[in-house]
Amino acid sequence: MSLTEFPDGWESRGSIPTLFKRFEFDNYHETRAFLDALAALTEEAGLHPQNINFASTYVNITLDANDEGKLGEDELSLATRINQLFLNKSD
Amino acid sequence: MSLTEFPDGWESRGSIPTLFKRFEFDNYHETRAFLDALAALTEEAGLHPQNINFASTYVNITLDANDEGKLGEDELSLATRINQLFLNKSD
């Protein structure tokens, strides 16, 4: 799988691959709204990020590989949907 | 200020001090409930942690020093209230 197949802005890290992306916001209110929407999305998808690291104006998300140690369609689809969530934040 | 003055389980880190504590949970449902309650608490207190790092079963919280570069009453009070939130999670 080449890097170009990853959704926009996501990068693969590690030997057991994870997908990582940093999202930046203008203020805590926007960050909070994104976090809440992210929680709802991952709940619905039944897939939870390996790790989320956030402060007032950023959210770093790490998605982990599936049970086979690979990044599969589920992870890529979730990454794409998280991107859409970010793009739609101002709607 | 001696370490013994910090609320239970919180430790000071760094030359510009931060207060750090790790909270562990049995499952994502409990973690999520704690995160939501934490968001409400910090909103009410008007003090936001410097950083929150979480996954399915843990939440790491870092509180930063105030404008004077010291851990003050506000930070210690917030740490205490976060401890209470954790203790009350089963209620």
PDB file of C-alpha atoms in Angstrom, chain A residues 28 32 35-36 39 42-43 48-56 58, chain B residues 28 32 35-36 39 42-43 48-56 58:
ATOM      1  CA  TYR A  28     -11.430  25.524  22.629  1.00  0.00           C
ATOM      2  CA  ARG A  32     -14.704  20.645  22.006  1.00  0.00           C
ATOM      3  CA  LEU A  35     -14.215  16.008  20.079  1.00  0.00           C
ATOM      4  CA  ASP A  36     -17.917  15.491  20.761  1.00  0.00           C
ATOM      5  CA  ALA A  39     -16.990  10.509  19.962  1.00  0.00           C
ATOM      6  CA  THR A  42     -16.494   6.407  16.507  1.00  0.00           C
ATOM      7  CA  GLU A  43     -19.387   5.112  18.588  1.00  0.00           C
ATOM      8  CA  HIS A  48     -12.219   3.561  18.506  1.00  0.00           C
ATOM      9  CA  PRO A  49      -8.939   5.348  17.910  1.00  0.00           C
ATOM     10  CA  GLN A  50      -5.925   3.831  19.628  1.00  0.00           C
ATOM     11  CA  ASN A  51      -5.185   7.199  21.151  1.00  0.00           C
ATOM     12  CA  ILE A  52      -6.461  10.765  21.195  1.00  0.00           C
ATOM     13  CA  ASN A  53      -4.335  13.583  22.547  1.00  0.00           C
ATOM     14  CA  PHE A  54      -5.856  17.021  22.808  1.00  0.00           C
ATOM     15  CA  ALA A  55      -5.476  20.472  24.281  1.00  0.00           C
ATOM     16  CA  SER A  56      -7.311  23.762  23.793  1.00  0.00           C
ATOM     17  CA  TYR A  58      -5.532  20.763  18.693  1.00  0.00           C
TER      18      TYR A  58
ATOM     19  CA  TYR B  28     -14.472   2.428  27.055  1.00  0.00           C
ATOM     20  CA  ARG B  32     -16.217   8.016  27.932  1.00  0.00           C
ATOM     21  CA  LEU B  35     -14.311  12.327  29.759  1.00  0.00           C
ATOM     22  CA  ASP B  36     -17.771  13.834  29.380  1.00  0.00           C
ATOM     23  CA  ALA B  39     -15.444  18.374  30.048  1.00  0.00           C
ATOM     24  CA  THR B  42     -13.527  22.122  33.397  1.00  0.00           C
ATOM     25  CA  GLU B  43     -16.132  24.181  31.570  1.00  0.00           C
ATOM     26  CA  HIS B  48      -8.821  23.691  30.998  1.00  0.00           C
ATOM     27  CA  PRO B  49      -6.115  21.073  31.337  1.00  0.00           C
ATOM     28  CA  GLN B  50      -2.969  21.722  29.336  1.00  0.00           C
ATOM     29  CA  ASN B  51      -3.317  18.303  27.779  1.00  0.00           C
ATOM     30  CA  ILE B  52      -5.535  15.232  27.893  1.00  0.00           C
ATOM     31  CA  ASN B  53      -4.393  11.955  26.396  1.00  0.00           C
ATOM     32  CA  PHE B  54      -6.824   9.071  26.302  1.00  0.00           C
ATOM     33  CA  ALA B  55      -7.530   5.675  24.842  1.00  0.00           C
ATOM     34  CA  SER B  56     -10.163   3.014  25.528  1.00  0.00           C
ATOM     35  CA  TYR B  58      -7.194   5.320  30.420  1.00  0.00           C
TER      36      TYR B  58
END
